[in-house]
Coordinates of C-alpha atoms and ligand atoms in Angstrom, one line a residue:
M1066 CA -14.9 9.6 -29.0
E1067 CA -14.5 7.6 -32.4
R1068 CA -13.3 3.9 -31.4
D1069 CA -10.0 4.2 -33.1
I1070 CA -8.8 7.0 -31.1
A1071 CA -10.0 5.2 -27.9
L1072 CA -8.6 1.9 -28.8
K1073 CA -5.3 3.7 -29.1
M1074 CA -5.3 5.4 -25.7
V1075 CA -5.9 2.0 -24.1
K1076 CA -3.8 0.1 -25.9
D1077 CA -0.6 2.1 -24.3
Q1078 CA -2.1 1.2 -20.8
L1079 CA -2.1 -2.4 -21.6
T1080 CA -0.2 -5.7 -22.1
E1081 CA -1.3 -6.9 -25.5
H1082 CA -3.0 -9.6 -23.6
R1083 CA -5.1 -7.3 -21.8
Y1084 CA -5.8 -5.6 -25.2
Q1085 CA -7.0 -8.2 -26.7
H1086 CA -9.3 -9.1 -23.6
T1087 CA -10.5 -5.4 -24.1
L1088 CA -11.4 -6.0 -27.8
G1089 CA -13.3 -9.3 -26.8
V1090 CA -15.1 -7.0 -23.9
M1091 CA -16.0 -4.5 -27.1
D1092 CA -17.2 -6.8 -29.4
T1093 CA -19.5 -8.4 -26.7
A1094 CA -20.6 -5.3 -25.2
I1095 CA -22.1 -4.2 -28.4
I1096 CA -23.9 -7.4 -29.1
L1097 CA -25.1 -7.3 -25.8
A1098 CA -26.0 -3.9 -26.3
K1099 CA -28.0 -4.6 -29.7
Q1100 CA -29.7 -7.8 -28.2
Y1101 CA -31.2 -6.0 -25.0
G1102 CA -31.6 -2.3 -26.2
G1103 CA -29.0 -0.7 -24.6
D1104 CA -26.9 2.6 -26.2
E1105 CA -24.3 0.6 -28.7
K1106 CA -21.8 3.8 -28.4
K1107 CA -21.8 3.8 -24.7
A1108 CA -21.0 0.0 -24.5
E1109 CA -18.5 0.5 -26.8
L1110 CA -16.5 3.3 -25.0
A1111 CA -17.2 2.1 -21.8
A1112 CA -16.0 -1.5 -22.7
I1113 CA -13.1 -0.3 -24.4
F1114 CA -12.2 1.8 -21.5
H1115 CA -13.1 -0.9 -18.4
D1116 CA -9.5 -1.6 -17.5
Y1117 CA -7.7 1.3 -18.4
A1118 CA -6.3 1.6 -14.7
K1119 CA -5.3 -2.4 -14.6
F1120 CA -1.9 -1.9 -14.5
R1121 CA -1.3 1.4 -12.7
P1122 CA 0.9 0.9 -9.5
K1123 CA -1.1 0.1 -6.3
P1124 CA 0.2 3.0 -4.5
E1125 CA -0.9 5.9 -7.3
M1126 CA -4.3 3.6 -7.0
K1127 CA -4.5 3.9 -3.2
A1128 CA -3.6 7.6 -3.3
I1129 CA -6.7 8.3 -5.6
I1130 CA -9.3 6.3 -3.7
V1131 CA -8.4 8.5 -0.6
A1132 CA -8.0 11.8 -2.4
E1133 CA -11.3 11.0 -4.3
G1134 CA -13.2 9.7 -1.4
Y1135 CA -14.1 6.7 -2.6
P1136 CA -15.3 3.7 -0.2
E1137 CA -11.6 3.3 1.8
D1138 CA -13.1 0.0 2.5
L1139 CA -11.8 -1.1 -0.6
L1140 CA -8.5 -1.0 0.6
Q1141 CA -9.2 -4.2 3.2
F1142 CA -10.1 -5.9 0.1
N1143 CA -8.1 -7.5 -2.9
A1144 CA -6.1 -4.7 -4.9
E1145 CA -8.0 -6.3 -8.2
L1146 CA -10.7 -4.4 -6.9
W1147 CA -9.4 -1.2 -7.1
H1148 CA -8.7 -0.5 -10.9
A1149 CA -12.5 -0.1 -11.6
P1150 CA -13.2 3.1 -9.8
V1151 CA -9.7 4.1 -10.4
G1152 CA -10.3 3.5 -13.7
A1153 CA -13.7 6.0 -13.7
Y1154 CA -11.8 8.4 -12.2
L1155 CA -8.6 8.3 -14.9
V1156 CA -10.7 8.0 -17.8
E1157 CA -12.6 11.2 -17.0
K1158 CA -9.3 12.7 -16.1
E1159 CA -7.1 11.7 -18.9
A1160 CA -9.4 10.7 -21.7
G1161 CA -12.1 13.4 -21.0
I1162 CA -15.1 11.2 -21.1
T1163 CA -17.4 12.9 -18.7
D1164 CA -20.7 10.9 -19.8
K1165 CA -21.7 9.4 -16.2
E1166 CA -23.5 6.5 -17.3
I1167 CA -20.5 5.5 -19.2
L1168 CA -18.1 6.3 -16.1
D1169 CA -20.0 3.8 -13.9
A1170 CA -20.2 1.4 -16.0
I1171 CA -16.1 1.0 -15.6
R1172 CA -16.7 2.4 -11.9
Y1173 CA -18.8 -1.1 -11.0
H1174 CA -17.4 -3.5 -13.8
T1175 CA -15.4 -5.8 -10.8
S1176 CA -17.9 -5.8 -7.9
G1177 CA -21.3 -4.5 -9.6
R1178 CA -23.6 -2.7 -7.1
P1179 CA -27.6 -2.6 -6.1
G1180 CA -29.4 -1.3 -8.9
M1181 CA -26.9 -1.6 -11.7
T1182 CA -27.8 0.2 -15.1
L1183 CA -28.6 -1.7 -18.6
L1184 CA -25.5 -0.5 -19.1
E1185 CA -23.7 -1.6 -15.7
K1186 CA -25.0 -4.7 -16.3
I1187 CA -23.9 -5.3 -20.1
I1188 CA -20.4 -4.5 -19.3
Y1189 CA -20.1 -6.9 -16.5
L1190 CA -21.3 -9.4 -18.1
A1191 CA -19.7 -8.9 -21.5
D1192 CA -16.0 -8.4 -19.4
Y1193 CA -16.9 -12.1 -18.0
I1194 CA -18.2 -14.2 -21.1
E1195 CA -16.2 -12.3 -23.8
P1196 CA -14.2 -15.2 -25.8
G1197 CA -11.2 -15.0 -24.6
R1198 CA -12.5 -16.3 -21.4
H1199 CA -11.7 -19.8 -20.5
F1200 CA -12.9 -21.2 -17.1
P1201 CA -15.6 -23.4 -16.0
G1202 CA -18.8 -22.6 -16.2
V1203 CA -18.1 -19.6 -18.3
D1204 CA -20.2 -21.7 -21.7
E1205 CA -22.8 -21.8 -19.6
V1206 CA -23.0 -17.8 -19.0
R1207 CA -22.5 -17.7 -22.7
E1208 CA -25.4 -19.6 -23.4
M1209 CA -27.9 -18.0 -20.7
A1210 CA -26.8 -14.7 -22.2
K1211 CA -28.4 -15.5 -25.2
E1212 CA -31.9 -15.9 -23.4
D1213 CA -32.0 -13.4 -20.4
L1214 CA -29.3 -10.8 -19.7
D1215 CA -30.3 -11.0 -15.4
T1216 CA -30.3 -14.5 -15.3
A1217 CA -26.8 -14.9 -17.0
L1218 CA -25.5 -11.8 -14.7
I1219 CA -26.7 -13.6 -11.4
K1220 CA -25.0 -16.6 -12.5
S1221 CA -21.8 -14.7 -13.5
V1222 CA -21.9 -12.6 -9.8
Q1223 CA -22.7 -16.4 -8.1
N1224 CA -19.4 -18.0 -9.6
T1225 CA -17.3 -15.1 -8.7
I1226 CA -18.3 -15.5 -5.3
L1227 CA -17.7 -19.4 -5.0
F1228 CA -14.6 -19.2 -6.8
L1229 CA -13.5 -16.6 -4.3
M1230 CA -14.8 -18.6 -1.5
K1231 CA -13.2 -22.0 -2.9
K1232 CA -9.8 -20.2 -2.6
N1233 CA -10.5 -19.0 1.2
Q1234 CA -10.5 -15.5 -0.4
P1235 CA -12.8 -12.6 1.0
V1236 CA -15.7 -11.3 -0.9
Y1237 CA -16.0 -7.5 -1.4
P1238 CA -19.9 -6.6 0.5
D1239 CA -20.8 -5.0 -2.9
T1240 CA -20.6 -8.5 -4.7
F1241 CA -22.7 -9.9 -1.8
H1242 CA -25.1 -6.5 -2.3
T1243 CA -25.4 -6.9 -6.1
Y1244 CA -26.1 -10.9 -5.7
N1245 CA -28.7 -10.3 -3.4
D1246 CA -30.3 -7.3 -4.9
L1247 CA -30.4 -9.3 -8.3
V1248 CA -32.1 -12.2 -6.5
K1249 CA -34.6 -10.3 -4.6
K1250 CA -35.7 -8.5 -7.6
R1251 CA -36.1 -11.8 -9.5
Q1252 CA -38.4 -13.4 -6.3
E1253 CA -40.3 -10.3 -7.0
D1254 CA -41.5 -10.7 -10.4
Ligands
LIG2443 O1 -10.1 -7.0 -14.4 P1 -10.8 -8.2 -15.3 O2 -9.5 -9.7 -14.9 O3 -10.4 -8.5 -16.4 O4 -11.9 -8.8 -14.3 P2 -12.5 -8.0 -13.2 O5 -12.7 -6.7 -13.3 O6 -14.2 -8.6 -13.1 O7 -11.5 -8.3 -12.0 C1 -11.8 -9.8 -11.2 C2 -10.9 -9.8 -10.4 O8 -11.0 -9.3 -9.1 C3 -10.8 -11.4 -10.1 O9 -9.4 -11.5 -10.4 C4 -11.1 -11.6 -8.6 C5 -10.9 -10.2 -8.1 N1 -11.7 -10.1 -7.0 C6 -11.4 -9.6 -5.5 N2 -12.2 -9.8 -4.7 C7 -13.4 -9.4 -5.5 C8 -13.2 -9.8 -6.7 N3 -13.9 -9.8 -7.8 C9 -15.4 -9.5 -7.7 N4 -16.4 -9.5 -8.9 N5 -15.5 -9.4 -6.3 C10 -15.0 -9.4 -5.1 O10 -15.2 -9.2 -4.2
LIG2444 FE1 -11.6 -5.4 -14.5
LIG2445 FE1 -11.7 -7.0 -18.0

């Protein structure tokens, strides 16, 4: 799918602020793909569509999670997690994207998962460090991303867990599993 057509499709789904975020993720994902040998076209499309379902009504997202057999434990955690798997489903259905790598990069862009692919890592990190993000620690991760993808990824997952814990919020198990997987692989090196 051409970039312009994809962007038009997501613009209708998002607020202006979220659309600008999407453009930032797109640019950042392409830079990371170039730098780390990822597929630039897939990175572009996954980035454009990653937050496609962000503003769908909660009952609709819930119904899709149940009907599609997605992990129902998601429903016991922050609803912010839902737009990722629901996005993968809707992007296939409504935008006709069938590439499994792209759909999985959308599916796992919020929680991550153990054994993330290069494309999944690129989208997760691009979402975290795109130029429109302004939160404590983001500049440090931007610097790390210039040197090593996994180092930057570990830091971003770690920051997310710490951020949630500081607010006494529950942390979805896959977020911990992602962190553990990356850190254990690092120790094996
Ligand atoms: O959709 P975005 O705002 O661009 O970013 P995202 O898809 O990474 O969503 C992050 C939100 O999800 C953030 O407000 C924190 C919330 N959240 C709740 N529980 C978890 C979680 N994020 C992660 N990574 N892990 C959780 O367990
Ligand atoms: Fe998101
Ligand atoms: Fe996002």
